[in-house]
XYZ file of C-alpha atoms in Angstrom:
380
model
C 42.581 -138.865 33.004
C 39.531 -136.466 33.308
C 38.624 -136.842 29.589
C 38.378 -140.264 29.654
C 36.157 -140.286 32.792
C 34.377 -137.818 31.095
C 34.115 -140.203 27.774
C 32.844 -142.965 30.173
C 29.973 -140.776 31.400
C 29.224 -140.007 27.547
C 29.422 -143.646 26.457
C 27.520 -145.042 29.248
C 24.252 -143.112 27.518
C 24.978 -144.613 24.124
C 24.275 -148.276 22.678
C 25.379 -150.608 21.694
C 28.040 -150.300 24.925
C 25.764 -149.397 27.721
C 25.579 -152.320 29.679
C 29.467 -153.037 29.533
C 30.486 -149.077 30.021
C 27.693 -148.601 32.824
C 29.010 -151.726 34.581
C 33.111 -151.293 33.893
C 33.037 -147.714 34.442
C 30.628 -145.525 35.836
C 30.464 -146.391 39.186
C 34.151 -145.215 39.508
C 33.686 -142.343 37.234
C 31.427 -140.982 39.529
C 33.831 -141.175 42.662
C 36.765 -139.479 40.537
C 34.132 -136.981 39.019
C 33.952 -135.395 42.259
C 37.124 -136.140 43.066
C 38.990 -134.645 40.507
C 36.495 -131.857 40.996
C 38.266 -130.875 44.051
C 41.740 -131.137 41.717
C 40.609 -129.150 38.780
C 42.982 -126.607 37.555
C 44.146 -123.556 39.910
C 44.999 -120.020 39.050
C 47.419 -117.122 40.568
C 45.907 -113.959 41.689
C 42.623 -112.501 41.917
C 40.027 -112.268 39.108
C 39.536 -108.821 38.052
C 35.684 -109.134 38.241
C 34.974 -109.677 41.873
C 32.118 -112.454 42.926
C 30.604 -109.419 44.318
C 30.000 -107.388 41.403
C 27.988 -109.893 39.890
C 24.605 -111.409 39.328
C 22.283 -114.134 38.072
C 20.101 -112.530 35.306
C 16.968 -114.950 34.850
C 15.557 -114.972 31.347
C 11.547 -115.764 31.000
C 10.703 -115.935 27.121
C 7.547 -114.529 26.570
C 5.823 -116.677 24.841
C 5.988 -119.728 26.738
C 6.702 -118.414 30.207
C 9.570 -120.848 31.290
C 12.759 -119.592 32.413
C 15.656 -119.919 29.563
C 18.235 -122.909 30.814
C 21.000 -123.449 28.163
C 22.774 -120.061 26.834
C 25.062 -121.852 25.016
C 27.086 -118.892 23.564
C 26.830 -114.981 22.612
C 27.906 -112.423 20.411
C 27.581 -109.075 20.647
C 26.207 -106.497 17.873
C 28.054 -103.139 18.577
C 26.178 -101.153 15.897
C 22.728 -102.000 17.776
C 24.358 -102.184 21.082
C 23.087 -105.391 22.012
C 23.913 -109.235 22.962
C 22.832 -111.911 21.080
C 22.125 -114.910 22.825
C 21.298 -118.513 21.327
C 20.070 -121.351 24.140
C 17.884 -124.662 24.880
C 18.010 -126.653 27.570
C 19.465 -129.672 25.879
C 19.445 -132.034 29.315
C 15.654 -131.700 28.921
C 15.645 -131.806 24.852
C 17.338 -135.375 25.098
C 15.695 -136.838 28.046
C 12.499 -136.108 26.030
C 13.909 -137.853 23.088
C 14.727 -140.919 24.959
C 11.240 -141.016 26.351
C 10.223 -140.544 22.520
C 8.029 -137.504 23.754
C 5.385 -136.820 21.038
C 7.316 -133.340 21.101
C 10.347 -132.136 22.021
C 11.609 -128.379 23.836
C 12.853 -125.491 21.606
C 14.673 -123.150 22.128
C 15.342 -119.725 21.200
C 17.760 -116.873 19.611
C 17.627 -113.472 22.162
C 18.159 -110.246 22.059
C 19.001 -108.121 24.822
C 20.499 -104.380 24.225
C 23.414 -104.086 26.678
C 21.463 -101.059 28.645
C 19.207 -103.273 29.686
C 21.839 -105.482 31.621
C 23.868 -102.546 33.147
C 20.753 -101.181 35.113
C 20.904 -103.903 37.784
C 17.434 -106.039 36.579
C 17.500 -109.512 37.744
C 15.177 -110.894 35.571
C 14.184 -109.971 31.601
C 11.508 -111.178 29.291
C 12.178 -111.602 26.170
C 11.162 -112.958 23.114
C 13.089 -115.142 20.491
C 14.127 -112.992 17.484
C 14.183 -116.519 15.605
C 10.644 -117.699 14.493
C 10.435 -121.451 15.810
C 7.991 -122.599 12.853
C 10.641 -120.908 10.500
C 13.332 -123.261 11.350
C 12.887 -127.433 9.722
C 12.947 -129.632 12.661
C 12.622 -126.904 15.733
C 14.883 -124.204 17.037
C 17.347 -125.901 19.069
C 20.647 -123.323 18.687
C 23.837 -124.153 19.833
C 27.052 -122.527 18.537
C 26.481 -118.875 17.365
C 28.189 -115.899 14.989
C 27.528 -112.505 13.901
C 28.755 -110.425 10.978
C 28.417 -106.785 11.528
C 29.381 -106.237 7.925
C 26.553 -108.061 6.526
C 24.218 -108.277 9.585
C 23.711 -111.527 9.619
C 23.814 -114.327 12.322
C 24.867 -118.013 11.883
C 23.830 -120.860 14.080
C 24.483 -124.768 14.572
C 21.118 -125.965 15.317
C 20.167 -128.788 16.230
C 17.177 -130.009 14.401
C 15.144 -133.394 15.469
C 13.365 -135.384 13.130
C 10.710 -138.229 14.377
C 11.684 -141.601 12.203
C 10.160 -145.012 13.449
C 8.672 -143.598 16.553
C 12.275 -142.772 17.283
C 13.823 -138.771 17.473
C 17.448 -138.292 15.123
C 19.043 -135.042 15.764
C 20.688 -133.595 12.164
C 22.459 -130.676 12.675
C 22.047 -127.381 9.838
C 23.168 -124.114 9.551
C 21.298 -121.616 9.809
C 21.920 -118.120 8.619
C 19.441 -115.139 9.224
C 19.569 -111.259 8.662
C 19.664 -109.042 11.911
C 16.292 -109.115 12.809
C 16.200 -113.074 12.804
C 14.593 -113.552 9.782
C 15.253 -116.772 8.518
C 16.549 -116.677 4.599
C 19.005 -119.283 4.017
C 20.165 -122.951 5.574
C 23.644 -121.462 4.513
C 26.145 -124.575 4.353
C 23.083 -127.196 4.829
C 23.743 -130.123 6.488
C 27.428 -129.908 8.355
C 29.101 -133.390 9.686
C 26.796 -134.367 12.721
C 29.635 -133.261 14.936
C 28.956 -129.440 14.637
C 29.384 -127.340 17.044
C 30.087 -123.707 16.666
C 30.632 -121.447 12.801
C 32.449 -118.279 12.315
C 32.000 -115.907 9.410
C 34.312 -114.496 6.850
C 32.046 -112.618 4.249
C 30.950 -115.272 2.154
C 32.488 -117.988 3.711
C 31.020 -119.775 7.012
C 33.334 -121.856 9.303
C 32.206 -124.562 11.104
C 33.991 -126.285 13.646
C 33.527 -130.143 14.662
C 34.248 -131.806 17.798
C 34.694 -135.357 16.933
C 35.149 -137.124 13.334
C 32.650 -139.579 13.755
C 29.665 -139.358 15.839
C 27.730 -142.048 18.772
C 30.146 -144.724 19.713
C 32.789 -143.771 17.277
C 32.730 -140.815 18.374
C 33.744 -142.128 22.083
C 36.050 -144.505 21.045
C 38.751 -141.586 19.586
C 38.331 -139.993 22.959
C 39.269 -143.006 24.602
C 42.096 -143.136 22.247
C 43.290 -139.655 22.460
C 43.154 -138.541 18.704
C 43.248 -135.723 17.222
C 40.770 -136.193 15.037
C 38.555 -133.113 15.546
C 38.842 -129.568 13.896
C 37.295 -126.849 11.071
C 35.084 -127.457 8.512
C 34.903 -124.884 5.629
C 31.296 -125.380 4.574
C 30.767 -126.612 1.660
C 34.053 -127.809 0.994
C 35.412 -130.262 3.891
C 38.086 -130.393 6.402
C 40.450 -127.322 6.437
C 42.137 -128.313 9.879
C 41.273 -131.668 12.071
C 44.722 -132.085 14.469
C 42.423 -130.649 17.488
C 41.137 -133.027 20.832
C 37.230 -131.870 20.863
C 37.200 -128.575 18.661
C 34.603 -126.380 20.205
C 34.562 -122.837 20.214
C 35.747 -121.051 17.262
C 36.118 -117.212 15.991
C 37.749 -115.217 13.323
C 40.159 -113.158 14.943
C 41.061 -109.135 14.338
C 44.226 -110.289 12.648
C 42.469 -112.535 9.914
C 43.278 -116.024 11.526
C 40.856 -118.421 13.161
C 41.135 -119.016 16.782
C 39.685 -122.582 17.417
C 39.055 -123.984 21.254
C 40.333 -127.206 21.719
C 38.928 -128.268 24.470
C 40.575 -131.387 25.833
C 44.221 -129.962 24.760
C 43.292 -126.948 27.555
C 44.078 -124.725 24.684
C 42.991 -122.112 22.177
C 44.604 -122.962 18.620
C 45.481 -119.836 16.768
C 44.948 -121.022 12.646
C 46.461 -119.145 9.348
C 45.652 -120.175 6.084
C 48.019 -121.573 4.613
C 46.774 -121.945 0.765
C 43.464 -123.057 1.397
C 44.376 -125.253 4.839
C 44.763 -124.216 7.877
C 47.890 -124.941 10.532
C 48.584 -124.164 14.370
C 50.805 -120.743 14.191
C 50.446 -120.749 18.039
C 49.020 -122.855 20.900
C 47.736 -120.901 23.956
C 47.700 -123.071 27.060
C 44.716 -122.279 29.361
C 43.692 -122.889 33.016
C 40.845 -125.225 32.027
C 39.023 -126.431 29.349
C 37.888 -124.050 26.967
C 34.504 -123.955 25.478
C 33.233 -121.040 23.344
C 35.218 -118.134 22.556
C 34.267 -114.218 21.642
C 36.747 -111.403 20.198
C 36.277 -108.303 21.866
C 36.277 -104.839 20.120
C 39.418 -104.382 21.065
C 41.423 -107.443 19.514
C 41.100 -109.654 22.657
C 40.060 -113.082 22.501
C 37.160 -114.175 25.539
C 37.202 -117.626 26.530
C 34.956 -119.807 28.752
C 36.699 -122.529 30.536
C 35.362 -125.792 32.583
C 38.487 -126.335 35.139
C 37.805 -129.714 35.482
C 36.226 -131.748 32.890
C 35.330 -134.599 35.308
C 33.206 -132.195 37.011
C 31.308 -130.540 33.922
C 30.849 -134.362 32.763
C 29.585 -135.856 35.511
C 26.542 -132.096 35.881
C 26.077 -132.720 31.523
C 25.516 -136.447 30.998
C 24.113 -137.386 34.955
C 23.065 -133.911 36.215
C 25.448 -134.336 39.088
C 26.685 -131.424 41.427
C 27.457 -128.166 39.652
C 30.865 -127.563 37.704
C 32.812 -124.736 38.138
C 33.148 -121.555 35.927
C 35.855 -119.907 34.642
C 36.650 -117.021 32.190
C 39.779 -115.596 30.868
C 40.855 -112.718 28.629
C 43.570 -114.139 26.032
C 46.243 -111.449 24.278
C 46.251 -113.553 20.281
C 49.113 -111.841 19.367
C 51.503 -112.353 23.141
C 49.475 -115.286 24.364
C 49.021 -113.211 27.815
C 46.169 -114.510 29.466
C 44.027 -112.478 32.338
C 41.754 -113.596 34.501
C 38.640 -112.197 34.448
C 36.224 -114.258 36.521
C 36.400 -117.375 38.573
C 33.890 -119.364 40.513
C 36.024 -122.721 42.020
C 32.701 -123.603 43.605
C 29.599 -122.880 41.526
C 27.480 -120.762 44.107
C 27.151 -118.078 41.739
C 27.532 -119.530 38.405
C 27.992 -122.703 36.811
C 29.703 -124.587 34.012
C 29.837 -121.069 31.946
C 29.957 -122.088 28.657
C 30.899 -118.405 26.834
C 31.384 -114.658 27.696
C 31.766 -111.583 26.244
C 33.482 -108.223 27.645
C 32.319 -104.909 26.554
C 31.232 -101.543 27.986
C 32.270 -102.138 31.161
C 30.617 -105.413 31.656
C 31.471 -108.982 31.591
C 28.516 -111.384 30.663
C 28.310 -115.010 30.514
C 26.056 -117.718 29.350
C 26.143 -121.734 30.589
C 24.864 -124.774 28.910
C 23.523 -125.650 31.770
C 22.657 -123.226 33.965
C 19.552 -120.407 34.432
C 20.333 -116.930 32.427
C 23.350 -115.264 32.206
C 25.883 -113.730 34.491
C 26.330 -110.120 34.531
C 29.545 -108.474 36.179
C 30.064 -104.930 36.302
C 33.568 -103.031 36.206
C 34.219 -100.371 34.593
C 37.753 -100.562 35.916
C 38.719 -104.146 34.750
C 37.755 -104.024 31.114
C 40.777 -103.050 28.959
């Protein structure tokens, strides 16, 4: 029932159903947004990172000033020591293109060495290792990967282009070395449902949250179909029997590990001769959105617990979802608590997290920052 109040918050921003959706549907989605809210998913025992060893890092990028809303996802780069963060504020990106701004918000690709966020600092400057006049159509990232092998990163961005006085968002891939030097649009144009790309050496991953996209789109949510899944770039479909693919890594163990967010699960995916097919399903407390593999094997997920609530803060910017991250065993399917916020004061709607050195650190899609929890004691 929450996804599809969620899909009637999505459809009632997209012709040509507006007028019927706003007036069949949103009035009530509202009501059970927050009431379901109030119903989203519970957990047993304590998180192992208390509220209390935690805080709000604001990040100002230094060359326009403005506080960074939007860190979509991370990944960390042990040889440099360092998190990797890609954001933009994409409430403000698309209520600019709707007002067919002459100019639209960017975005940027961080760098932040982990030192830096275990000295207690509440607020870092820094500047986007991505050139924004480097990257066709502006620097909008959204799902991100590293390969520590090659030192590269990968990113979905999300490029606009101005067509009839009217903004079009076209997805690429982006692939740059280390430093963020832009030298390839490695796999081009994906399906306009990208969302997040994994690596494996010369092959890039790209996972895609709905088969069609605009109204389409909505209508297999409203139907329930599994219709979303992995790309291989280049290539085509590899795996689509996921409900909104979203987050998506390549595991210590060779497999992919694909969220799925409206099945509450992480898929864990083997080749099998060229496609790929569910060797395990992890249930989760919650939704999951990006995911992160630790040094140590273990998979990090982000979770919304109630997808009512993170739909009704994304499409109408109402209230503030809750956040929730959990440490996931690939091998056992053991999953660990590792932070939980029920009401938002501290954190909201975090989006993806990553565990190491002693330090849990999260990044929303809608919120200020990142969160930075210390605890020496919980990591594994």
């Amino acid at each position: 029932m929450a996804g599809r109040i969620l899909i009637a918050l999505k459809l009632s921003e997209r012709a040509p159903f507006r007028a019927k959706i706003d007036c069949r549907f949103l009035f009530g989605a509202l009501g059970a947004a927050f009431a379901l809210g109030a119903c989203a998913k519970k957990i047993d025992g304590e998180a192992l990172y208390a509220a209390d060893s935690c805080r709000q890092v604001t990040i100002v990028d230094q060359d326009t000033g403005e506080a960074v809303v939007g860190a979509e996802d991370l990944v960390f780069d042990a040889v440099a020591g360092r998190v990797i963060i890609s954001a933009y504020d994409r409430r403000l990106v698309e209520r600019e293109a709707r007002k067919r701004a002459h100019a639209l918000a960017q975005g940027g690709v961080y760098a932040v060495p982990i030192d830096e966020l275990k000295n207690g600092a509440t607020t870092l400057t820094l500047q986007s290792i991505v050139a924004r006049e480097s990257v066709a159509g502006g620097l909008r990232p959204h799902g991100i990967a590293f390969d520590e092998t090659r030192r590269e990163i990968a990113f979905v961005n999300r490029s606009y282009q101005q067509i009839n006085g009217k903004w079009r968002m076209t997805p690429r891939i982006e692939r740059t070395g280390a430093d963020g030097a832009v030298f390839i649009g490695d796999g081009g144009r994906p399906r306009c449902s990208a969302n997040d790309v994994a690596l494996d050496g010369d092959r890039t991953y790209v996972s895609f949250d709905h088969a069609a996209c605009g109204w389409r789109g909505g209508l297999e949510d409203i139907a329930n179909s599994r219709a979303s899944g992995v790309d291989l770039a280049g290539f085509g479909a590899v795996f689509d029997g996921a409900r909104h693919a979203n987050g998506l890594v390549r595991t210590n163990g060779a497999a992919l590990a694909l969220a799925a967010t409206r099945d509450s699960a992480v898929f864990v995916l083997q080749d099998e001769g060229g496609a790929y097919a569910v060797e395990k399903k992890i249930s989760l407390p919650g939704a999951p959105d990006n995911l992160t593999v630790s040094r140590n094997g273990s998979i990090v997920a982000a979770l919304y617990p109630s997808l009512a609530a993170i739909g009704a803060q994304r499409r109408l910017g109402l209230g503030r979802s809750a956040s929730r991250i959990v440490r996931i065993d690939p091998e056992t399917g053991e999953t660990t608590t590792l932070f939980d916020d029920p009401s938002a004061k501290l954190f909201s709607a975090a989006s993806a997290a990553i565990e190491e050195d002693g330090l849990l650190i999260a990044g929303s899609a809608l919120d200020r920052g990142v969160l930075v929890c210390s605890g020496s004691a919980a990591a594994p």
